[in-house]
Amino acid sequence: MRLGAHESIAGGVHRAFDRAESVDCDAVQIFVRPNRSWAVPPLTEEDVALFRARALETGIRPVIAHSSYLLNLASPKDDLWYRSIDTLIIELKRCDALGVRWLVLHPGAHVGTGEKAGLTRMAQALGDVHSATPDLRAGILLETTAGQGTRLGHRFEQLAWLLEHTVEGERLGICLDTCHAFAAGYELRTPEGYAATIEAFDRTIGLRRLKAVHLNDSKGELGSRKDRHEHIGQGHIGLAGFRQLLNDPRMERLPGLLETPKSDDLHEDRQNLTILRSLREP
């Protein structure tokens, strides 16, 4: 598994490589635009050239992108739904320009309309995005969620339904978040629990659809449905869960990316990556 972290693009998308290099990342995750605003500044030819040059210079790969948290493709409100679709298309096109293969997306929240309605709305939105981007190499990874509130994606069956019922669903993949899966009720700590979780994923979705892993410990307990990330080994998953995942040969080609709290000097990323690497067995 190629280990890394989510790093800021402040100062330009290429600056994420500077930060990733400073903490010894093998892989990196970024936003391809400011995350907390609907406004999307233009991506210039210079931005793309600088990004691609730094990618080659550092050898940090793969680069995974994460979509804006503002998006809700399961929303029953048409204005937010259409805005989310339009913005997701823009983000995918930016990924394609930068050479970023995958864009991670939270499946969204049904906001009281019910699971079936929310999933149907989500599948329709994803199909519309696919129809609008027929020639892009960049694709979407649906992320497992903790299931807070009315958020979808906390059960493997929901994600499998989206893969099956989205037009051109073969273009989609999955990102497994350890904190989210654990908070949703999937055991990772014991050998038996970890084996059962991965077997359930493979049976329901298929491991071939797993393209990235978010490595986050959990402040919440098993099944708490709380999306609260903790540093590696300091949460309820503990080191045992991450040791099993890091030594699972089925995971060895995937990027494993931290989304844990950090300060400006990023020392927490370096510490967490050091801990993760120490869990690897020869």
PDB file of C-alpha atoms in Angstrom:
ATOM      1  CA  MET A   1       0.000   0.000   0.000  1.00  0.00           C
ATOM      2  CA  ARG A   2       1.321   3.418  -0.988  1.00  0.00           C
ATOM      3  CA  LEU A   3       0.838   5.613   2.073  1.00  0.00           C
ATOM      4  CA  GLY A   4       0.103   9.319   2.099  1.00  0.00           C
ATOM      5  CA  ALA A   5      -2.239  12.016   3.349  1.00  0.00           C
ATOM      6  CA  HIS A   6      -4.646  14.692   2.249  1.00  0.00           C
ATOM      7  CA  GLU A   7      -2.658  17.897   1.763  1.00  0.00           C
ATOM      8  CA  SER A   8      -3.676  21.511   1.195  1.00  0.00           C
ATOM      9  CA  ILE A   9      -3.571  23.205  -2.226  1.00  0.00           C
ATOM     10  CA  ALA A  10      -3.199  26.680  -0.696  1.00  0.00           C
ATOM     11  CA  GLY A  11      -0.970  28.737  -2.968  1.00  0.00           C
ATOM     12  CA  GLY A  12      -1.736  26.566  -6.008  1.00  0.00           C
ATOM     13  CA  VAL A  13      -2.623  22.940  -6.672  1.00  0.00           C
ATOM     14  CA  HIS A  14       1.057  22.072  -7.212  1.00  0.00           C
ATOM     15  CA  ARG A  15       1.896  23.153  -3.645  1.00  0.00           C
ATOM     16  CA  ALA A  16       0.251  19.982  -2.352  1.00  0.00           C
ATOM     17  CA  PHE A  17       3.338  18.096  -3.568  1.00  0.00           C
ATOM     18  CA  ASP A  18       5.613  20.331  -1.460  1.00  0.00           C
ATOM     19  CA  ARG A  19       3.610  19.489   1.647  1.00  0.00           C
ATOM     20  CA  ALA A  20       3.348  15.799   0.774  1.00  0.00           C
ATOM     21  CA  GLU A  21       7.092  15.592   0.140  1.00  0.00           C
ATOM     22  CA  SER A  22       7.855  17.297   3.476  1.00  0.00           C
ATOM     23  CA  VAL A  23       6.115  14.513   5.434  1.00  0.00           C
ATOM     24  CA  ASP A  24       7.400  11.631   3.266  1.00  0.00           C
ATOM     25  CA  CYS A  25       4.208  10.718   1.433  1.00  0.00           C
ATOM     26  CA  ASP A  26       4.220   8.041  -1.263  1.00  0.00           C
ATOM     27  CA  ALA A  27       0.717   9.080  -2.418  1.00  0.00           C
ATOM     28  CA  VAL A  28      -1.413  12.169  -1.831  1.00  0.00           C
ATOM     29  CA  GLN A  29      -5.018  13.333  -1.797  1.00  0.00           C
ATOM     30  CA  ILE A  30      -6.078  16.881  -2.683  1.00  0.00           C
ATOM     31  CA  PHE A  31      -9.031  19.096  -3.442  1.00  0.00           C
ATOM     32  CA  VAL A  32      -8.885  20.347  -7.018  1.00  0.00           C
ATOM     33  CA  ARG A  33     -10.492  23.651  -6.028  1.00  0.00           C
ATOM     34  CA  PRO A  34     -11.341  25.568  -2.828  1.00  0.00           C
ATOM     35  CA  ASN A  35     -13.523  23.186  -0.834  1.00  0.00           C
ATOM     36  CA  ARG A  36     -15.823  25.441   1.166  1.00  0.00           C
ATOM     37  CA  SER A  37     -17.064  27.709  -1.613  1.00  0.00           C
ATOM     38  CA  TRP A  38     -19.263  27.164  -4.649  1.00  0.00           C
ATOM     39  CA  ALA A  39     -17.095  29.585  -6.609  1.00  0.00           C
ATOM     40  CA  VAL A  40     -14.611  27.765  -8.861  1.00  0.00           C
ATOM     41  CA  PRO A  41     -11.590  29.828  -9.944  1.00  0.00           C
ATOM     42  CA  PRO A  42     -10.213  28.968 -13.397  1.00  0.00           C
ATOM     43  CA  LEU A  43      -7.574  26.285 -13.751  1.00  0.00           C
ATOM     44  CA  THR A  44      -4.920  27.830 -15.977  1.00  0.00           C
ATOM     45  CA  GLU A  45      -2.454  26.160 -18.320  1.00  0.00           C
ATOM     46  CA  GLU A  46       0.295  27.267 -15.938  1.00  0.00           C
ATOM     47  CA  ASP A  47      -1.503  25.581 -13.011  1.00  0.00           C
ATOM     48  CA  VAL A  48      -1.674  22.334 -14.961  1.00  0.00           C
ATOM     49  CA  ALA A  49       1.961  22.536 -16.112  1.00  0.00           C
ATOM     50  CA  LEU A  50       3.248  23.219 -12.578  1.00  0.00           C
ATOM     51  CA  PHE A  51       1.156  20.391 -11.147  1.00  0.00           C
ATOM     52  CA  ARG A  52       2.277  17.837 -13.701  1.00  0.00           C
ATOM     53  CA  ALA A  53       5.906  18.906 -13.362  1.00  0.00           C
ATOM     54  CA  ARG A  54       5.868  18.512  -9.574  1.00  0.00           C
ATOM     55  CA  ALA A  55       4.158  15.133  -9.897  1.00  0.00           C
ATOM     56  CA  LEU A  56       7.053  13.923 -12.051  1.00  0.00           C
ATOM     57  CA  GLU A  57       9.735  15.529  -9.881  1.00  0.00           C
ATOM     58  CA  THR A  58       8.489  14.071  -6.608  1.00  0.00           C
ATOM     59  CA  GLY A  59       7.314  10.678  -7.863  1.00  0.00           C
ATOM     60  CA  ILE A  60       4.382  10.944  -5.460  1.00  0.00           C
ATOM     61  CA  ARG A  61       1.616   8.784  -6.865  1.00  0.00           C
ATOM     62  CA  PRO A  62      -1.154   8.172  -7.229  1.00  0.00           C
ATOM     63  CA  VAL A  63      -2.827  11.510  -6.685  1.00  0.00           C
ATOM     64  CA  ILE A  64      -6.436  11.106  -5.551  1.00  0.00           C
ATOM     65  CA  ALA A  65      -8.853  14.045  -5.456  1.00  0.00           C
ATOM     66  CA  HIS A  66     -11.738  14.621  -3.051  1.00  0.00           C
ATOM     67  CA  SER A  67     -14.907  16.440  -4.065  1.00  0.00           C
ATOM     68  CA  SER A  68     -16.322  19.434  -2.235  1.00  0.00           C
ATOM     69  CA  TYR A  69     -18.287  18.707   0.935  1.00  0.00           C
ATOM     70  CA  LEU A  70     -20.969  21.134  -0.301  1.00  0.00           C
ATOM     71  CA  LEU A  71     -22.268  18.643  -2.869  1.00  0.00           C
ATOM     72  CA  ASN A  72     -25.383  16.561  -2.224  1.00  0.00           C
ATOM     73  CA  LEU A  73     -26.399  14.477  -5.233  1.00  0.00           C
ATOM     74  CA  ALA A  74     -29.134  12.786  -3.191  1.00  0.00           C
ATOM     75  CA  SER A  75     -30.827  16.085  -2.295  1.00  0.00           C
ATOM     76  CA  PRO A  76     -34.584  16.389  -2.950  1.00  0.00           C
ATOM     77  CA  LYS A  77     -34.091  20.128  -3.552  1.00  0.00           C
ATOM     78  CA  ASP A  78     -33.697  20.721  -7.273  1.00  0.00           C
ATOM     79  CA  ASP A  79     -31.532  23.827  -6.956  1.00  0.00           C
ATOM     80  CA  LEU A  80     -28.918  22.071  -4.789  1.00  0.00           C
ATOM     81  CA  TRP A  81     -29.173  18.867  -6.829  1.00  0.00           C
ATOM     82  CA  TYR A  82     -28.501  20.592 -10.167  1.00  0.00           C
ATOM     83  CA  ARG A  83     -25.768  22.747  -8.645  1.00  0.00           C
ATOM     84  CA  SER A  84     -24.099  19.655  -7.219  1.00  0.00           C
ATOM     85  CA  ILE A  85     -24.190  17.909 -10.601  1.00  0.00           C
ATOM     86  CA  ASP A  86     -22.742  20.924 -12.414  1.00  0.00           C
ATOM     87  CA  THR A  87     -19.985  21.359  -9.840  1.00  0.00           C
ATOM     88  CA  LEU A  88     -19.083  17.671  -9.876  1.00  0.00           C
ATOM     89  CA  ILE A  89     -18.695  17.823 -13.662  1.00  0.00           C
ATOM     90  CA  ILE A  90     -16.332  20.787 -13.274  1.00  0.00           C
ATOM     91  CA  GLU A  91     -14.284  18.935 -10.654  1.00  0.00           C
ATOM     92  CA  LEU A  92     -14.038  15.829 -12.844  1.00  0.00           C
ATOM     93  CA  LYS A  93     -12.822  17.919 -15.777  1.00  0.00           C
ATOM     94  CA  ARG A  94     -10.188  19.514 -13.532  1.00  0.00           C
ATOM     95  CA  CYS A  95      -9.054  16.042 -12.443  1.00  0.00           C
ATOM     96  CA  ASP A  96      -8.756  15.007 -16.062  1.00  0.00           C
ATOM     97  CA  ALA A  97      -6.702  18.092 -16.940  1.00  0.00           C
ATOM     98  CA  LEU A  98      -4.336  17.421 -14.030  1.00  0.00           C
ATOM     99  CA  GLY A  99      -4.015  13.720 -14.774  1.00  0.00           C
ATOM    100  CA  VAL A 100      -5.802  12.681 -11.562  1.00  0.00           C
ATOM    101  CA  ARG A 101      -7.517   9.341 -12.102  1.00  0.00           C
ATOM    102  CA  TRP A 102     -10.073   9.269  -9.261  1.00  0.00           C
ATOM    103  CA  LEU A 103     -12.328  11.791  -7.496  1.00  0.00           C
ATOM    104  CA  VAL A 104     -13.739  10.650  -4.135  1.00  0.00           C
ATOM    105  CA  LEU A 105     -17.382  11.573  -3.515  1.00  0.00           C
ATOM    106  CA  HIS A 106     -19.654  11.203  -0.483  1.00  0.00           C
ATOM    107  CA  PRO A 107     -22.908   9.569  -1.635  1.00  0.00           C
ATOM    108  CA  GLY A 108     -25.045  12.338  -0.148  1.00  0.00           C
ATOM    109  CA  ALA A 109     -28.005  12.585   2.226  1.00  0.00           C
ATOM    110  CA  HIS A 110     -31.660  11.949   1.503  1.00  0.00           C
ATOM    111  CA  VAL A 111     -32.743  14.658   4.003  1.00  0.00           C
ATOM    112  CA  GLY A 112     -35.862  12.815   5.123  1.00  0.00           C
ATOM    113  CA  THR A 113     -37.144  11.489   1.793  1.00  0.00           C
ATOM    114  CA  GLY A 114     -36.015   7.963   2.621  1.00  0.00           C
ATOM    115  CA  GLU A 115     -33.216   5.629   1.554  1.00  0.00           C
ATOM    116  CA  LYS A 116     -34.823   4.447  -1.684  1.00  0.00           C
ATOM    117  CA  ALA A 117     -35.624   7.962  -2.875  1.00  0.00           C
ATOM    118  CA  GLY A 118     -32.161   9.209  -1.968  1.00  0.00           C
ATOM    119  CA  LEU A 119     -30.366   6.366  -3.730  1.00  0.00           C
ATOM    120  CA  THR A 120     -32.536   6.793  -6.819  1.00  0.00           C
ATOM    121  CA  ARG A 121     -31.792  10.515  -6.881  1.00  0.00           C
ATOM    122  CA  MET A 122     -28.081   9.800  -6.475  1.00  0.00           C
ATOM    123  CA  ALA A 123     -28.003   7.229  -9.271  1.00  0.00           C
ATOM    124  CA  GLN A 124     -29.792   9.616 -11.610  1.00  0.00           C
ATOM    125  CA  ALA A 125     -27.315  12.398 -10.806  1.00  0.00           C
ATOM    126  CA  LEU A 126     -24.304  10.137 -11.373  1.00  0.00           C
ATOM    127  CA  GLY A 127     -25.774   9.011 -14.673  1.00  0.00           C
ATOM    128  CA  ASP A 128     -26.217  12.638 -15.732  1.00  0.00           C
ATOM    129  CA  VAL A 129     -22.583  13.325 -14.826  1.00  0.00           C
ATOM    130  CA  HIS A 130     -21.458  10.357 -16.901  1.00  0.00           C
ATOM    131  CA  SER A 131     -23.554  11.483 -19.851  1.00  0.00           C
ATOM    132  CA  ALA A 132     -21.937  14.928 -19.702  1.00  0.00           C
ATOM    133  CA  THR A 133     -18.367  13.532 -19.514  1.00  0.00           C
ATOM    134  CA  PRO A 134     -18.206  10.688 -22.049  1.00  0.00           C
ATOM    135  CA  ASP A 135     -14.529  11.063 -22.940  1.00  0.00           C
ATOM    136  CA  LEU A 136     -12.976  11.693 -19.513  1.00  0.00           C
ATOM    137  CA  ARG A 137     -10.533   9.219 -18.029  1.00  0.00           C
ATOM    138  CA  ALA A 138     -11.134  10.591 -14.520  1.00  0.00           C
ATOM    139  CA  GLY A 139     -13.780   8.673 -12.587  1.00  0.00           C
ATOM    140  CA  ILE A 140     -15.714   8.835  -9.330  1.00  0.00           C
ATOM    141  CA  LEU A 141     -15.059   6.803  -6.191  1.00  0.00           C
ATOM    142  CA  LEU A 142     -18.065   6.497  -3.877  1.00  0.00           C
ATOM    143  CA  GLU A 143     -16.845   6.701  -0.288  1.00  0.00           C
ATOM    144  CA  THR A 144     -18.145   4.559   2.551  1.00  0.00           C
ATOM    145  CA  THR A 145     -19.783   6.794   5.175  1.00  0.00           C
ATOM    146  CA  ALA A 146     -20.435   6.598   8.909  1.00  0.00           C
ATOM    147  CA  GLY A 147     -24.190   7.033   8.409  1.00  0.00           C
ATOM    148  CA  GLN A 148     -24.680  10.223  10.387  1.00  0.00           C
ATOM    149  CA  GLY A 149     -28.163  11.655  10.064  1.00  0.00           C
ATOM    150  CA  THR A 150     -29.677  10.723   6.691  1.00  0.00           C
ATOM    151  CA  ARG A 151     -26.357  10.203   4.899  1.00  0.00           C
ATOM    152  CA  LEU A 152     -26.231   7.329   2.467  1.00  0.00           C
ATOM    153  CA  GLY A 153     -23.345   4.938   1.825  1.00  0.00           C
ATOM    154  CA  HIS A 154     -22.911   3.444   5.291  1.00  0.00           C
ATOM    155  CA  ARG A 155     -23.952  -0.026   4.164  1.00  0.00           C
ATOM    156  CA  PHE A 156     -22.119  -1.947   1.462  1.00  0.00           C
ATOM    157  CA  GLU A 157     -25.498  -2.867  -0.010  1.00  0.00           C
ATOM    158  CA  GLN A 158     -26.294   0.805  -0.675  1.00  0.00           C
ATOM    159  CA  LEU A 159     -23.038   1.305  -2.556  1.00  0.00           C
ATOM    160  CA  ALA A 160     -23.582  -1.899  -4.528  1.00  0.00           C
ATOM    161  CA  TRP A 161     -27.068  -0.662  -5.501  1.00  0.00           C
ATOM    162  CA  LEU A 162     -25.569   2.577  -6.837  1.00  0.00           C
ATOM    163  CA  LEU A 163     -22.955   0.700  -8.864  1.00  0.00           C
ATOM    164  CA  GLU A 164     -25.659  -1.471 -10.391  1.00  0.00           C
ATOM    165  CA  HIS A 165     -28.312   1.188 -11.051  1.00  0.00           C
ATOM    166  CA  THR A 166     -26.184   4.090 -12.309  1.00  0.00           C
ATOM    167  CA  VAL A 167     -25.921   4.533 -16.060  1.00  0.00           C
ATOM    168  CA  GLU A 168     -22.327   3.589 -16.972  1.00  0.00           C
ATOM    169  CA  GLY A 169     -21.878   2.365 -13.419  1.00  0.00           C
ATOM    170  CA  GLU A 170     -18.784   0.463 -14.526  1.00  0.00           C
ATOM    171  CA  ARG A 171     -16.994   3.844 -14.464  1.00  0.00           C
ATOM    172  CA  LEU A 172     -17.449   4.037 -10.678  1.00  0.00           C
ATOM    173  CA  GLY A 173     -15.204   2.673  -7.937  1.00  0.00           C
ATOM    174  CA  ILE A 174     -15.193   2.632  -4.138  1.00  0.00           C
ATOM    175  CA  CYS A 175     -13.068   4.334  -1.474  1.00  0.00           C
ATOM    176  CA  LEU A 176     -13.154   2.547   1.888  1.00  0.00           C
ATOM    177  CA  ASP A 177     -12.784   4.838   4.902  1.00  0.00           C
ATOM    178  CA  THR A 178     -11.739   2.902   8.008  1.00  0.00           C
ATOM    179  CA  CYS A 179     -13.264   5.373  10.483  1.00  0.00           C
ATOM    180  CA  HIS A 180     -16.536   5.510   8.565  1.00  0.00           C
ATOM    181  CA  ALA A 181     -16.812   1.755   8.104  1.00  0.00           C
ATOM    182  CA  PHE A 182     -16.075   1.122  11.785  1.00  0.00           C
ATOM    183  CA  ALA A 183     -18.554   3.781  12.913  1.00  0.00           C
ATOM    184  CA  ALA A 184     -21.131   2.221  10.577  1.00  0.00           C
ATOM    185  CA  GLY A 185     -20.742  -1.093  12.394  1.00  0.00           C
ATOM    186  CA  TYR A 186     -18.095  -3.002  10.421  1.00  0.00           C
ATOM    187  CA  GLU A 187     -15.553  -4.612  12.750  1.00  0.00           C
ATOM    188  CA  LEU A 188     -11.869  -4.115  11.897  1.00  0.00           C
ATOM    189  CA  ARG A 189     -10.047  -4.796  15.182  1.00  0.00           C
ATOM    190  CA  THR A 190     -10.013  -8.581  15.436  1.00  0.00           C
ATOM    191  CA  PRO A 191      -8.777 -11.044  12.803  1.00  0.00           C
ATOM    192  CA  GLU A 192     -12.249 -12.589  12.634  1.00  0.00           C
ATOM    193  CA  GLY A 193     -14.003  -9.227  12.427  1.00  0.00           C
ATOM    194  CA  TYR A 194     -11.639  -7.851   9.802  1.00  0.00           C
ATOM    195  CA  ALA A 195     -11.963 -11.008   7.702  1.00  0.00           C
ATOM    196  CA  ALA A 196     -15.766 -10.859   7.919  1.00  0.00           C
ATOM    197  CA  THR A 197     -15.823  -7.185   6.900  1.00  0.00           C
ATOM    198  CA  ILE A 198     -13.594  -7.667   3.864  1.00  0.00           C
ATOM    199  CA  GLU A 199     -15.487 -10.817   2.875  1.00  0.00           C
ATOM    200  CA  ALA A 200     -18.767  -8.882   3.090  1.00  0.00           C
ATOM    201  CA  PHE A 201     -17.299  -6.106   0.932  1.00  0.00           C
ATOM    202  CA  ASP A 202     -16.058  -8.594  -1.656  1.00  0.00           C
ATOM    203  CA  ARG A 203     -19.341 -10.513  -1.717  1.00  0.00           C
ATOM    204  CA  THR A 204     -21.526  -7.395  -1.943  1.00  0.00           C
ATOM    205  CA  ILE A 205     -19.411  -5.013  -4.051  1.00  0.00           C
ATOM    206  CA  GLY A 206     -16.301  -6.862  -5.215  1.00  0.00           C
ATOM    207  CA  LEU A 207     -12.734  -6.044  -4.195  1.00  0.00           C
ATOM    208  CA  ARG A 208     -11.896  -5.193  -7.803  1.00  0.00           C
ATOM    209  CA  ARG A 209     -14.002  -2.035  -7.353  1.00  0.00           C
ATOM    210  CA  LEU A 210     -11.921  -0.881  -4.352  1.00  0.00           C
ATOM    211  CA  LYS A 211      -9.497   1.776  -5.612  1.00  0.00           C
ATOM    212  CA  ALA A 212      -8.433   3.738  -2.484  1.00  0.00           C
ATOM    213  CA  VAL A 213      -8.497   3.552   1.314  1.00  0.00           C
ATOM    214  CA  HIS A 214      -8.793   6.383   3.823  1.00  0.00           C
ATOM    215  CA  LEU A 215      -6.765   5.472   6.899  1.00  0.00           C
ATOM    216  CA  ASN A 216      -8.411   7.158   9.879  1.00  0.00           C
ATOM    217  CA  ASP A 217      -8.847   5.938  13.440  1.00  0.00           C
ATOM    218  CA  SER A 218     -12.242   6.594  15.024  1.00  0.00           C
ATOM    219  CA  LYS A 219     -13.167   8.742  18.009  1.00  0.00           C
ATOM    220  CA  GLY A 220     -16.533   6.982  18.018  1.00  0.00           C
ATOM    221  CA  GLU A 221     -17.120   3.403  19.074  1.00  0.00           C
ATOM    222  CA  LEU A 222     -18.132   0.535  16.793  1.00  0.00           C
ATOM    223  CA  GLY A 223     -21.529   1.333  15.276  1.00  0.00           C
ATOM    224  CA  SER A 224     -21.634   4.849  16.754  1.00  0.00           C
ATOM    225  CA  ARG A 225     -22.548   6.382  13.345  1.00  0.00           C
ATOM    226  CA  LYS A 226     -20.221   9.305  14.212  1.00  0.00           C
ATOM    227  CA  ASP A 227     -17.854  10.682  11.561  1.00  0.00           C
ATOM    228  CA  ARG A 228     -15.015  11.777  13.843  1.00  0.00           C
ATOM    229  CA  HIS A 229     -11.459  11.002  12.742  1.00  0.00           C
ATOM    230  CA  GLU A 230      -8.662  10.280  15.214  1.00  0.00           C
ATOM    231  CA  HIS A 231      -4.903   9.774  14.908  1.00  0.00           C
ATOM    232  CA  ILE A 232      -3.704   6.254  14.142  1.00  0.00           C
ATOM    233  CA  GLY A 233      -3.731   4.105  17.274  1.00  0.00           C
ATOM    234  CA  GLN A 234      -5.430   6.743  19.413  1.00  0.00           C
ATOM    235  CA  GLY A 235      -9.022   5.827  18.595  1.00  0.00           C
ATOM    236  CA  HIS A 236     -11.329   2.850  19.022  1.00  0.00           C
ATOM    237  CA  ILE A 237      -9.949   0.940  16.015  1.00  0.00           C
ATOM    238  CA  GLY A 238      -6.449   0.914  17.472  1.00  0.00           C
ATOM    239  CA  LEU A 239      -3.246  -0.396  15.954  1.00  0.00           C
ATOM    240  CA  ALA A 240      -4.522  -3.955  15.546  1.00  0.00           C
ATOM    241  CA  GLY A 241      -7.035  -3.012  12.892  1.00  0.00           C
ATOM    242  CA  PHE A 242      -4.531  -1.060  10.823  1.00  0.00           C
ATOM    243  CA  ARG A 243      -1.910  -3.813  11.161  1.00  0.00           C
ATOM    244  CA  GLN A 244      -4.309  -6.311   9.584  1.00  0.00           C
ATOM    245  CA  LEU A 245      -5.195  -3.979   6.725  1.00  0.00           C
ATOM    246  CA  LEU A 246      -1.588  -2.995   5.973  1.00  0.00           C
ATOM    247  CA  ASN A 247      -0.511  -6.629   5.818  1.00  0.00           C
ATOM    248  CA  ASP A 248      -3.424  -7.801   3.695  1.00  0.00           C
ATOM    249  CA  PRO A 249      -1.950  -8.645   0.255  1.00  0.00           C
ATOM    250  CA  ARG A 250      -5.264  -7.707  -1.370  1.00  0.00           C
ATOM    251  CA  MET A 251      -4.626  -4.094  -0.354  1.00  0.00           C
ATOM    252  CA  GLU A 252      -0.972  -3.778  -1.338  1.00  0.00           C
ATOM    253  CA  ARG A 253      -1.460  -1.881  -4.618  1.00  0.00           C
ATOM    254  CA  LEU A 254      -3.930   0.661  -3.246  1.00  0.00           C
ATOM    255  CA  PRO A 255      -3.228   4.185  -1.983  1.00  0.00           C
ATOM    256  CA  GLY A 256      -3.783   4.487   1.779  1.00  0.00           C
ATOM    257  CA  LEU A 257      -4.467   8.114   2.694  1.00  0.00           C
ATOM    258  CA  LEU A 258      -4.675   9.873   6.038  1.00  0.00           C
ATOM    259  CA  GLU A 259      -7.438  12.383   6.766  1.00  0.00           C
ATOM    260  CA  THR A 260      -6.465  12.932  10.390  1.00  0.00           C
ATOM    261  CA  PRO A 261      -6.276  16.275  12.244  1.00  0.00           C
ATOM    262  CA  LYS A 262      -3.138  18.323  11.631  1.00  0.00           C
ATOM    263  CA  SER A 263      -1.439  21.590  12.534  1.00  0.00           C
ATOM    264  CA  ASP A 264       0.308  23.987  10.172  1.00  0.00           C
ATOM    265  CA  ASP A 265       3.685  22.227  10.395  1.00  0.00           C
ATOM    266  CA  LEU A 266       2.086  18.864   9.454  1.00  0.00           C
ATOM    267  CA  HIS A 267       4.069  16.954  12.069  1.00  0.00           C
ATOM    268  CA  GLU A 268       1.007  14.815  12.803  1.00  0.00           C
ATOM    269  CA  ASP A 269       1.029  13.475   9.233  1.00  0.00           C
ATOM    270  CA  ARG A 270       4.667  12.451   9.567  1.00  0.00           C
ATOM    271  CA  GLN A 271       3.969  10.772  12.920  1.00  0.00           C
ATOM    272  CA  ASN A 272       0.925   8.899  11.638  1.00  0.00           C
ATOM    273  CA  LEU A 273       2.760   7.722   8.518  1.00  0.00           C
ATOM    274  CA  THR A 274       5.679   6.517  10.653  1.00  0.00           C
ATOM    275  CA  ILE A 275       3.276   4.528  12.837  1.00  0.00           C
ATOM    276  CA  LEU A 276       1.542   2.992   9.816  1.00  0.00           C
ATOM    277  CA  ARG A 277       4.844   1.953   8.253  1.00  0.00           C
ATOM    278  CA  SER A 278       5.964   0.391  11.540  1.00  0.00           C
ATOM    279  CA  LEU A 279       2.946  -1.931  11.392  1.00  0.00           C
ATOM    280  CA  ARG A 280       4.085  -3.562   8.155  1.00  0.00           C
ATOM    281  CA  GLU A 281       5.439  -7.063   8.556  1.00  0.00           C
ATOM    282  CA  PRO A 282       8.398  -8.290   6.445  1.00  0.00           C
TER     283      PRO A 282
END
